[in-house]
mmCIF file of C-alpha atoms in Angstrom:
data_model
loop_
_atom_site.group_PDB
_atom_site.id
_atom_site.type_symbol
_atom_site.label_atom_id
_atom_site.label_comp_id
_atom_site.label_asym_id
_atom_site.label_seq_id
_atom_site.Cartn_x
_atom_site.Cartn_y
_atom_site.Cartn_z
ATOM 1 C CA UNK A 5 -6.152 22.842 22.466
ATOM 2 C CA UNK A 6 -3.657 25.327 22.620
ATOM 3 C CA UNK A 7 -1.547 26.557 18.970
ATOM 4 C CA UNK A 8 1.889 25.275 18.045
ATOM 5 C CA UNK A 9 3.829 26.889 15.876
ATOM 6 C CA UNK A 10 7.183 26.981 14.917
ATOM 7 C CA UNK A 11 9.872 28.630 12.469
ATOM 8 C CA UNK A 12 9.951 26.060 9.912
ATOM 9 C CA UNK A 13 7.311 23.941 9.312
ATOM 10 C CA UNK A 14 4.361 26.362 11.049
ATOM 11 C CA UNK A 15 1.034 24.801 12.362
ATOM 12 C CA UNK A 16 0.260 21.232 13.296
ATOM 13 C CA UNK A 17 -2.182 20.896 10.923
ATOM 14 C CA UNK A 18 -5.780 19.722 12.152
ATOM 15 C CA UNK A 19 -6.868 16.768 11.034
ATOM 16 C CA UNK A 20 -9.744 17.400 8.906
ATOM 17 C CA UNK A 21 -7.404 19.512 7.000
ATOM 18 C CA UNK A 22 -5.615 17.119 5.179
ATOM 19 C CA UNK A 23 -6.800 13.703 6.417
ATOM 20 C CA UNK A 24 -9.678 12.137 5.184
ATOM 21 C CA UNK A 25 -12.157 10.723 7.605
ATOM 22 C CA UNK A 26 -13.265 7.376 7.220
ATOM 23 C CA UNK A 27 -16.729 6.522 8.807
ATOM 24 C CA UNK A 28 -17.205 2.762 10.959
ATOM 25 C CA UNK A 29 -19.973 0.988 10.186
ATOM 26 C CA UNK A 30 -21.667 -0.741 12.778
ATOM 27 C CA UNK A 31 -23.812 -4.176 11.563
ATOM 28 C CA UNK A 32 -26.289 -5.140 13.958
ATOM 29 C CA UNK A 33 -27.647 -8.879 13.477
ATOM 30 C CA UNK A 34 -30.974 -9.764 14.919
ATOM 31 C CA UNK A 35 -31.126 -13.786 16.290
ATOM 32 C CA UNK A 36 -34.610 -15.198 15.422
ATOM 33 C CA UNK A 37 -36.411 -16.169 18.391
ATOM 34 C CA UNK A 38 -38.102 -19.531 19.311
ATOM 35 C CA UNK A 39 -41.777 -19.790 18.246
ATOM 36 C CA UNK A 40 -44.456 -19.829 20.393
ATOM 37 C CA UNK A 41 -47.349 -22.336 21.501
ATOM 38 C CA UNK A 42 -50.718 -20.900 19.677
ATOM 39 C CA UNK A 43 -53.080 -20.561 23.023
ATOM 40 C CA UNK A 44 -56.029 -19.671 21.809
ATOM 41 C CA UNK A 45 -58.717 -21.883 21.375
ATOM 42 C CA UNK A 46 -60.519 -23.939 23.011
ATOM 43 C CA UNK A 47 -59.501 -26.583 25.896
ATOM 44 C CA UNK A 48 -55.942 -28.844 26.788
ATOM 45 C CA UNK A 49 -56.826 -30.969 23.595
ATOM 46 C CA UNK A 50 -56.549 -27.851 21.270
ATOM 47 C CA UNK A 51 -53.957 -26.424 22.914
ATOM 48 C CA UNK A 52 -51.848 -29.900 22.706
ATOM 49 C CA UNK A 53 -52.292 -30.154 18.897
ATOM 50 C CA UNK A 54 -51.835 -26.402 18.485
ATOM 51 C CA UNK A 55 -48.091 -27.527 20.053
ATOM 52 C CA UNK A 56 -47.447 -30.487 18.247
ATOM 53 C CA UNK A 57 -48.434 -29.428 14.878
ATOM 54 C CA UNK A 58 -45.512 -26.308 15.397
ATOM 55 C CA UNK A 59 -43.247 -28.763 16.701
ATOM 56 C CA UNK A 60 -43.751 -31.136 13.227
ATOM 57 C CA UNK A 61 -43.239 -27.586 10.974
ATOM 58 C CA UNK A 62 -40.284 -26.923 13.250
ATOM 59 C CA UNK A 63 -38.650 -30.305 12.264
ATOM 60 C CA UNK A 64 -39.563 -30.067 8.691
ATOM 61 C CA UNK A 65 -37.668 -26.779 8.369
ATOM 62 C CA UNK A 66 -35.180 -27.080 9.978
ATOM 63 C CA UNK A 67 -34.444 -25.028 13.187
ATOM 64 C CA UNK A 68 -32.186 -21.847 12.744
ATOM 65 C CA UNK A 69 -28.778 -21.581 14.330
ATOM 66 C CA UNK A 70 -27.024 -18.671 15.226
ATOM 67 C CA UNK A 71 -24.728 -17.439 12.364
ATOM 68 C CA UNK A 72 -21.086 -18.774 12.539
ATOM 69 C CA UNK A 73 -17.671 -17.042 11.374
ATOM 70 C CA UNK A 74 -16.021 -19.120 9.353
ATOM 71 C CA UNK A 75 -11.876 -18.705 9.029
ATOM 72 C CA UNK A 76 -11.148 -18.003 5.341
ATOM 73 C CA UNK A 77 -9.693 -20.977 3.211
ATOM 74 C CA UNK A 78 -6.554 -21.406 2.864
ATOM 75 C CA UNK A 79 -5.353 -19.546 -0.417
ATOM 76 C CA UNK A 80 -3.966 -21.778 -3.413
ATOM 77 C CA UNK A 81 -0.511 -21.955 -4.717
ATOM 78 C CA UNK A 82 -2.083 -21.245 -8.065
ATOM 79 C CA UNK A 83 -4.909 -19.035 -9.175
ATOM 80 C CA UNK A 84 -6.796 -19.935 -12.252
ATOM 81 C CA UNK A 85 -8.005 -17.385 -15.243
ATOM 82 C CA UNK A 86 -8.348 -13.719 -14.504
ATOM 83 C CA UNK A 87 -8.054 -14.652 -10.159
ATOM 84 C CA UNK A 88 -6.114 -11.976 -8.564
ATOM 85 C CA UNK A 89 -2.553 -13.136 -8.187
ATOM 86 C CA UNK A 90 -1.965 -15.463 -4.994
ATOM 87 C CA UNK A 91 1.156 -14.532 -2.453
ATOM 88 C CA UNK A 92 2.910 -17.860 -3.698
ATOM 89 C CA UNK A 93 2.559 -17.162 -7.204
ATOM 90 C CA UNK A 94 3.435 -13.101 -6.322
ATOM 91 C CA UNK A 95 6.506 -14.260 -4.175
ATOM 92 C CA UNK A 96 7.686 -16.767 -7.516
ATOM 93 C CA UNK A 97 7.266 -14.139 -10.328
ATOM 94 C CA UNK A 98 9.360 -11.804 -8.406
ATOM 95 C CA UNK A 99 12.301 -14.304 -8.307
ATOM 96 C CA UNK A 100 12.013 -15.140 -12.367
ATOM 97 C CA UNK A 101 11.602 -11.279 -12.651
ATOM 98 C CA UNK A 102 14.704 -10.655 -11.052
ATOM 99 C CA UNK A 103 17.594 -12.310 -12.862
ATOM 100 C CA UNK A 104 21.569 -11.888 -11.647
ATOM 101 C CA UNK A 105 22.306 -8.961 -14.540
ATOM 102 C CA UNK A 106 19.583 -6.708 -13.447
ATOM 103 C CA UNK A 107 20.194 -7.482 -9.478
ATOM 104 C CA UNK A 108 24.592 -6.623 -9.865
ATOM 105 C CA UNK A 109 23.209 -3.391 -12.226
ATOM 106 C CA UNK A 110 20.881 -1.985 -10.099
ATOM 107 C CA UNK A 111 20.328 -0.121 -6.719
ATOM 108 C CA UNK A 112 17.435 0.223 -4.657
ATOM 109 C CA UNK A 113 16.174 3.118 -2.253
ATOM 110 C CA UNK A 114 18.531 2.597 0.349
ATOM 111 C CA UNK A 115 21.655 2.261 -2.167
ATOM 112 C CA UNK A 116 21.756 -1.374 -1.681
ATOM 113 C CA UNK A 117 22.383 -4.131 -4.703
ATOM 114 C CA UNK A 118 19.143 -4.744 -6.438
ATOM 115 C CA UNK A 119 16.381 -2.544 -7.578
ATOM 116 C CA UNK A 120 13.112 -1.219 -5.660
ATOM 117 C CA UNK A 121 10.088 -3.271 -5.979
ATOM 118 C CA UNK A 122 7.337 -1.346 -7.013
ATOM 119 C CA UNK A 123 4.109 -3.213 -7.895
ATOM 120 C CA UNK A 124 3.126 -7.461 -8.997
ATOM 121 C CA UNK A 125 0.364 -7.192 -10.948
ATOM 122 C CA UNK A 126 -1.633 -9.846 -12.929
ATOM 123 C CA UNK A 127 -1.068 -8.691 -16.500
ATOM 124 C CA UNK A 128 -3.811 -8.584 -19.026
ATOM 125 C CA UNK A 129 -4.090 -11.167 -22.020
ATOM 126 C CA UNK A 130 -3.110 -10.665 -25.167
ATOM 127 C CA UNK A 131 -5.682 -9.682 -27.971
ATOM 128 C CA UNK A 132 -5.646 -13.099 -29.307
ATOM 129 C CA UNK A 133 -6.191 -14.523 -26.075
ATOM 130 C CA UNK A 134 -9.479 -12.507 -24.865
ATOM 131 C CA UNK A 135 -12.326 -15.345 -25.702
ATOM 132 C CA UNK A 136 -9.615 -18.669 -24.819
ATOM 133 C CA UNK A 137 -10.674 -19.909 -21.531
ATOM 134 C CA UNK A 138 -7.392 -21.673 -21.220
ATOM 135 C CA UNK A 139 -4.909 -18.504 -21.863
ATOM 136 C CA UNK A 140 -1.903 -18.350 -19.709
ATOM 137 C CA UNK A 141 -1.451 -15.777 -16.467
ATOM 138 C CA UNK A 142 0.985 -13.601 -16.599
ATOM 139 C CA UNK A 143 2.295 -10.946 -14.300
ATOM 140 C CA UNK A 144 3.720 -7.737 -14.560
ATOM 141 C CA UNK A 145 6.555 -7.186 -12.073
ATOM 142 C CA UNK A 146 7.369 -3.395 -12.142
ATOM 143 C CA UNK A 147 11.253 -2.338 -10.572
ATOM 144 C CA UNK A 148 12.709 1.337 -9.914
ATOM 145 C CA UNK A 149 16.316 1.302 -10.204
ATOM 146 C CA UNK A 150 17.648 4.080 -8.179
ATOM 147 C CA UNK A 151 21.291 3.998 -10.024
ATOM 148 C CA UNK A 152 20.179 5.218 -13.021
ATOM 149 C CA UNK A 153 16.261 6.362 -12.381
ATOM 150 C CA UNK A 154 14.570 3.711 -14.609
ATOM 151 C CA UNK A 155 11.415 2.254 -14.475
ATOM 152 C CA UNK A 156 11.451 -1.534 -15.355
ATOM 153 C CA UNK A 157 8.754 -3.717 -15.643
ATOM 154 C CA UNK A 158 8.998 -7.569 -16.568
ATOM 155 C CA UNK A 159 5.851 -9.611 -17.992
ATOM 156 C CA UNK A 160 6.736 -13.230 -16.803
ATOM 157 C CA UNK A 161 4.444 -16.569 -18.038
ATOM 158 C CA UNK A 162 3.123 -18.663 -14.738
ATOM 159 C CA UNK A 163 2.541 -20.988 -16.650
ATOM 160 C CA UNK A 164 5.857 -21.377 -18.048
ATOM 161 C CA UNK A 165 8.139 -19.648 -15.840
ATOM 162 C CA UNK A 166 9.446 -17.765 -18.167
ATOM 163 C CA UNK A 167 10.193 -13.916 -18.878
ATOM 164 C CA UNK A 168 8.748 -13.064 -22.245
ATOM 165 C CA UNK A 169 9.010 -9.463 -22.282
ATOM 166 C CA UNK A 170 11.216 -6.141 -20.954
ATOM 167 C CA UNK A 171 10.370 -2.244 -20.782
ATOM 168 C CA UNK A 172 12.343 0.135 -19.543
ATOM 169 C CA UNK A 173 11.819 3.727 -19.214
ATOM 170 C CA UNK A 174 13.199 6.817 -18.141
ATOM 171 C CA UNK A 175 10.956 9.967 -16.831
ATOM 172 C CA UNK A 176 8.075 7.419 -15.861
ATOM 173 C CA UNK A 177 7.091 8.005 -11.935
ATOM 174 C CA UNK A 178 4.500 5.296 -10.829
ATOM 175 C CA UNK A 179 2.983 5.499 -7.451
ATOM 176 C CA UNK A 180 5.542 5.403 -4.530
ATOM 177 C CA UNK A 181 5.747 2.134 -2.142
ATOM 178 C CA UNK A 182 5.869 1.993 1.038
ATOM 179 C CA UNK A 183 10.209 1.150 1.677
ATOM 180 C CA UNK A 184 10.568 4.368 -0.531
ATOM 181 C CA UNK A 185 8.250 6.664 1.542
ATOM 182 C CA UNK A 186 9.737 5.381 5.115
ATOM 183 C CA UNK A 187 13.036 5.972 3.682
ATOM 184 C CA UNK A 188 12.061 9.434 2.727
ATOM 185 C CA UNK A 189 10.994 10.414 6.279
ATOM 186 C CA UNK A 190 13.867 8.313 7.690
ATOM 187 C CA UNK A 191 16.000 10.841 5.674
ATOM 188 C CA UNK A 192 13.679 14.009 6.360
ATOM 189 C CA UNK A 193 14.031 12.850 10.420
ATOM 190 C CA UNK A 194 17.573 13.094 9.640
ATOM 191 C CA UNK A 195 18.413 16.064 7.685
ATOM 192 C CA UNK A 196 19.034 19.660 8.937
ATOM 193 C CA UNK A 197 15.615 20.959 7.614
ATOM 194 C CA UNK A 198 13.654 18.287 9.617
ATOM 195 C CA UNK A 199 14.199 19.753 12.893
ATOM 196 C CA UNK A 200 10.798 21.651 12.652
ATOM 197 C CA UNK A 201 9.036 18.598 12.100
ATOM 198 C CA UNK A 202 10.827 17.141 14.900
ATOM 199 C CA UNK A 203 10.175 20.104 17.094
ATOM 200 C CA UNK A 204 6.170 20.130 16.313
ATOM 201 C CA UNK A 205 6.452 16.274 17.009
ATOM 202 C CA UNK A 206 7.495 16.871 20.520
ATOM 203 C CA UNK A 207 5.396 19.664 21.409
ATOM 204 C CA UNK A 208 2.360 17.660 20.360
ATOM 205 C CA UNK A 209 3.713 14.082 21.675
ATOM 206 C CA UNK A 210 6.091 15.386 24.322
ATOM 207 C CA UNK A 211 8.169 12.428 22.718
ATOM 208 C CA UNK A 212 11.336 12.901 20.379
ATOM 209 C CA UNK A 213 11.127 11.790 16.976
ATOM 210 C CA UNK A 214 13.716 9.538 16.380
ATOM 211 C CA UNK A 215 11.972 7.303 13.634
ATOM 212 C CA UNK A 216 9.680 6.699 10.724
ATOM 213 C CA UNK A 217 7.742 4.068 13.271
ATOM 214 C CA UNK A 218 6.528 7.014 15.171
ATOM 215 C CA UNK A 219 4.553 8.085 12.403
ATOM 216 C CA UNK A 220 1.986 7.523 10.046
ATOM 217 C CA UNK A 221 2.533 8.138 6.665
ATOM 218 C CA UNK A 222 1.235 8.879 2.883
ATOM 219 C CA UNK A 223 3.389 10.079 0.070
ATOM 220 C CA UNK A 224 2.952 11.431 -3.359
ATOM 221 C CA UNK A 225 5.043 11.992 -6.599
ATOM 222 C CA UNK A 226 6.434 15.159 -6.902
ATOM 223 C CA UNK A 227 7.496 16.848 -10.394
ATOM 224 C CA UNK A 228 9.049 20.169 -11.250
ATOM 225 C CA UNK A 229 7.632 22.530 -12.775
ATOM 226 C CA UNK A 230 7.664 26.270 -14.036
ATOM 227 C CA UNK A 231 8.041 27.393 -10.151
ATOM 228 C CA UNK A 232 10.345 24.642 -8.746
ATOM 229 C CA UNK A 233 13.299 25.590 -6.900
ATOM 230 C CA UNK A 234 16.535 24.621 -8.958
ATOM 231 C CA UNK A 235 17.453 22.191 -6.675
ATOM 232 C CA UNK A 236 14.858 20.251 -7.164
ATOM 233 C CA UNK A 237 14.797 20.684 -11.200
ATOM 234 C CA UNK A 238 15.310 16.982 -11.759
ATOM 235 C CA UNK A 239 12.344 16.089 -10.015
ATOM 236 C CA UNK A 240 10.417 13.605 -12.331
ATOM 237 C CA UNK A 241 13.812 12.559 -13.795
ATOM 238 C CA UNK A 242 14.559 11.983 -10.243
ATOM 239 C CA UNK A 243 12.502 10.184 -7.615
ATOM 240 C CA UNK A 244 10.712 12.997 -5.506
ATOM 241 C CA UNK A 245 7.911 12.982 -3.015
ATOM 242 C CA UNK A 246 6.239 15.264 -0.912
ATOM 243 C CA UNK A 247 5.099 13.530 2.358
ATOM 244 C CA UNK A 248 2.064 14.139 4.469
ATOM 245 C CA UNK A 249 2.919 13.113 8.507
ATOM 246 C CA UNK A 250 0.863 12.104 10.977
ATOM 247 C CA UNK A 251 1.787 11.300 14.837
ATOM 248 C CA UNK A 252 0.601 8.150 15.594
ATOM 249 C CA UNK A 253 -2.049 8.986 18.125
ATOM 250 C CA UNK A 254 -1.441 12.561 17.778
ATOM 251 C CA UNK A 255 -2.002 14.939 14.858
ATOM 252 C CA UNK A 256 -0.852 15.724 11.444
ATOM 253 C CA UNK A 257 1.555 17.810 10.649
ATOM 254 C CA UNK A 258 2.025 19.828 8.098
ATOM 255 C CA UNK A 259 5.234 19.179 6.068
ATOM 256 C CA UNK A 260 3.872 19.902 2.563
ATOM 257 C CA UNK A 261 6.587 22.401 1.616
ATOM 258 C CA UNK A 262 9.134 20.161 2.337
ATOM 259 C CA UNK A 263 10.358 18.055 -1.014
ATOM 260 C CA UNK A 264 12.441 14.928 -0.617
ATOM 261 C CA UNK A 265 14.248 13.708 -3.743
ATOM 262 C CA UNK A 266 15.155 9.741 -3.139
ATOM 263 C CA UNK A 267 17.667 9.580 -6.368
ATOM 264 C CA UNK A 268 19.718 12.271 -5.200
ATOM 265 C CA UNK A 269 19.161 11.610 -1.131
ATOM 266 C CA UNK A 270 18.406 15.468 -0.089
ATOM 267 C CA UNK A 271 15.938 17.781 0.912
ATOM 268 C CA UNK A 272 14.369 20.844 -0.210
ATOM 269 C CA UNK A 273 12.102 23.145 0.483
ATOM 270 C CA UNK A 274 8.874 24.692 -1.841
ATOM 271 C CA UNK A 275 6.839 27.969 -1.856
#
């Protein structure tokens, strides 16, 4: 395999470098076989009983079928106790969650009306609900809103519909989802400093990279700190991420020093 390297962002990087490898399992399943006629002994008499005696404990038992795959059931609109939320009750708290003030106040990733969707979560009970059997779900619906960098996250009652409680904080980076780290390499694709990425795309693919669908990717939260370039300073204030790129069918490469910050919509570069 012959080296690629270019001015700005250096090496494809081999896989085993910064992926991690996952390992397939393969089950085998072994199919009983039929049981045979007992022919020892003495003459046809013997041997007849021998047959019919199997044949009764054959009966008696049961014989065994191959195994089956059975489709999963179908999934309730309502999960009961601690059950992990279902995608009807996950698509309804998001609505109550998401009233008309905090939709016209808010931006998401993109800039557009209404904030990001982060996480739905099924929220713990209260204290003085641990040992009641009967203690309403809640969920936790958590929201980034890109126009002013907040971090808000609604508990809302499925048993009630209702919103009972609102947090907000500022300076509070949860993991990134998935709209926020396409967006990133959509922008990253885009901007002036991408054009090594680009360029080690092509060289490895012999394709162009035009968009985020042409890759795989995996993101993480990126904070300043003591050695952080002063344009990204705000970084943990502001929505940053470094991402980690991977051709699909093709390998990673290595963008690491690369920093995108989503609040402010520009790029930067590290080390």
């Amino acid at each position: 395999m012959r080296t690629i390297v270019h001015r700005h962002l250096g090496k494809v990087v081999a896989g085993a470098a910064i992926a991690v490898a996952g390992t397939a399992v393969m089950v085998g399943i072994t199919l009983p076989g039929s049981a045979g006629a007992d022919d020892s002994g003495g003459g046809n008499g013997a041997g007849q009983t021998s047959q019919q005696a199997g044949q009764g404990q054959d009966q008696a038992q049961g014989a065994v079928q191959p195994g089956v795959v059975e489709e999963a059931p179908a999934e309730g609109d309502e999960g009961k106790g601690r059950d992990p939320l279902t995608d009807d009750e996950t698509e309804r708290v998001e609505k109550l969650a998401l009233d008309q003030q905090l939709f016209r106040s808010s931006e998401n990733v993109e800039g557009d009306k209404g904030p990001q969707r982060i996480t739905v979560d099924l929220a713990e009970p209260e204290e003085s609900e641990l040992d009641d059997p009967n203690a309403p779900r809640r969920a936790e619906v958590s929201f980034y809103d890109y126009k002013d960098d907040s971090l808000v996250t609604k508990t809302v009652n499925l048993d009630t519909g209702k919103v009972e409680g609102t947090d907000t904080q500022h300076g509070v980076q949860p993991p990134l989802s998935r709209a926020e780290t396409v967006e990133a390499a959509q922008l990253l694709i885009t901007d002036r400093l991408g054009a090594g990425l680009k360029a080690d795309f092509k060289d490895s693919t012999g394709k162009e990279l035009t968009s985020p669908d042409q890759l795989l990717l995996n993101s993480m939260v990126y904070r300043a700190n003591a050695g952080t370039p002063a344009a990204l300073a705000d970084c943990g204030k502001h929505r940053c991420l470094r991402l980690f790129v991977k051709a699909k069918n093709g390998p990673w490469i290595d963008s690491r020093d690369l920093v995108v910050d989503l609040s402010a919509r520009k790029i930067a570069k590290v080390g």
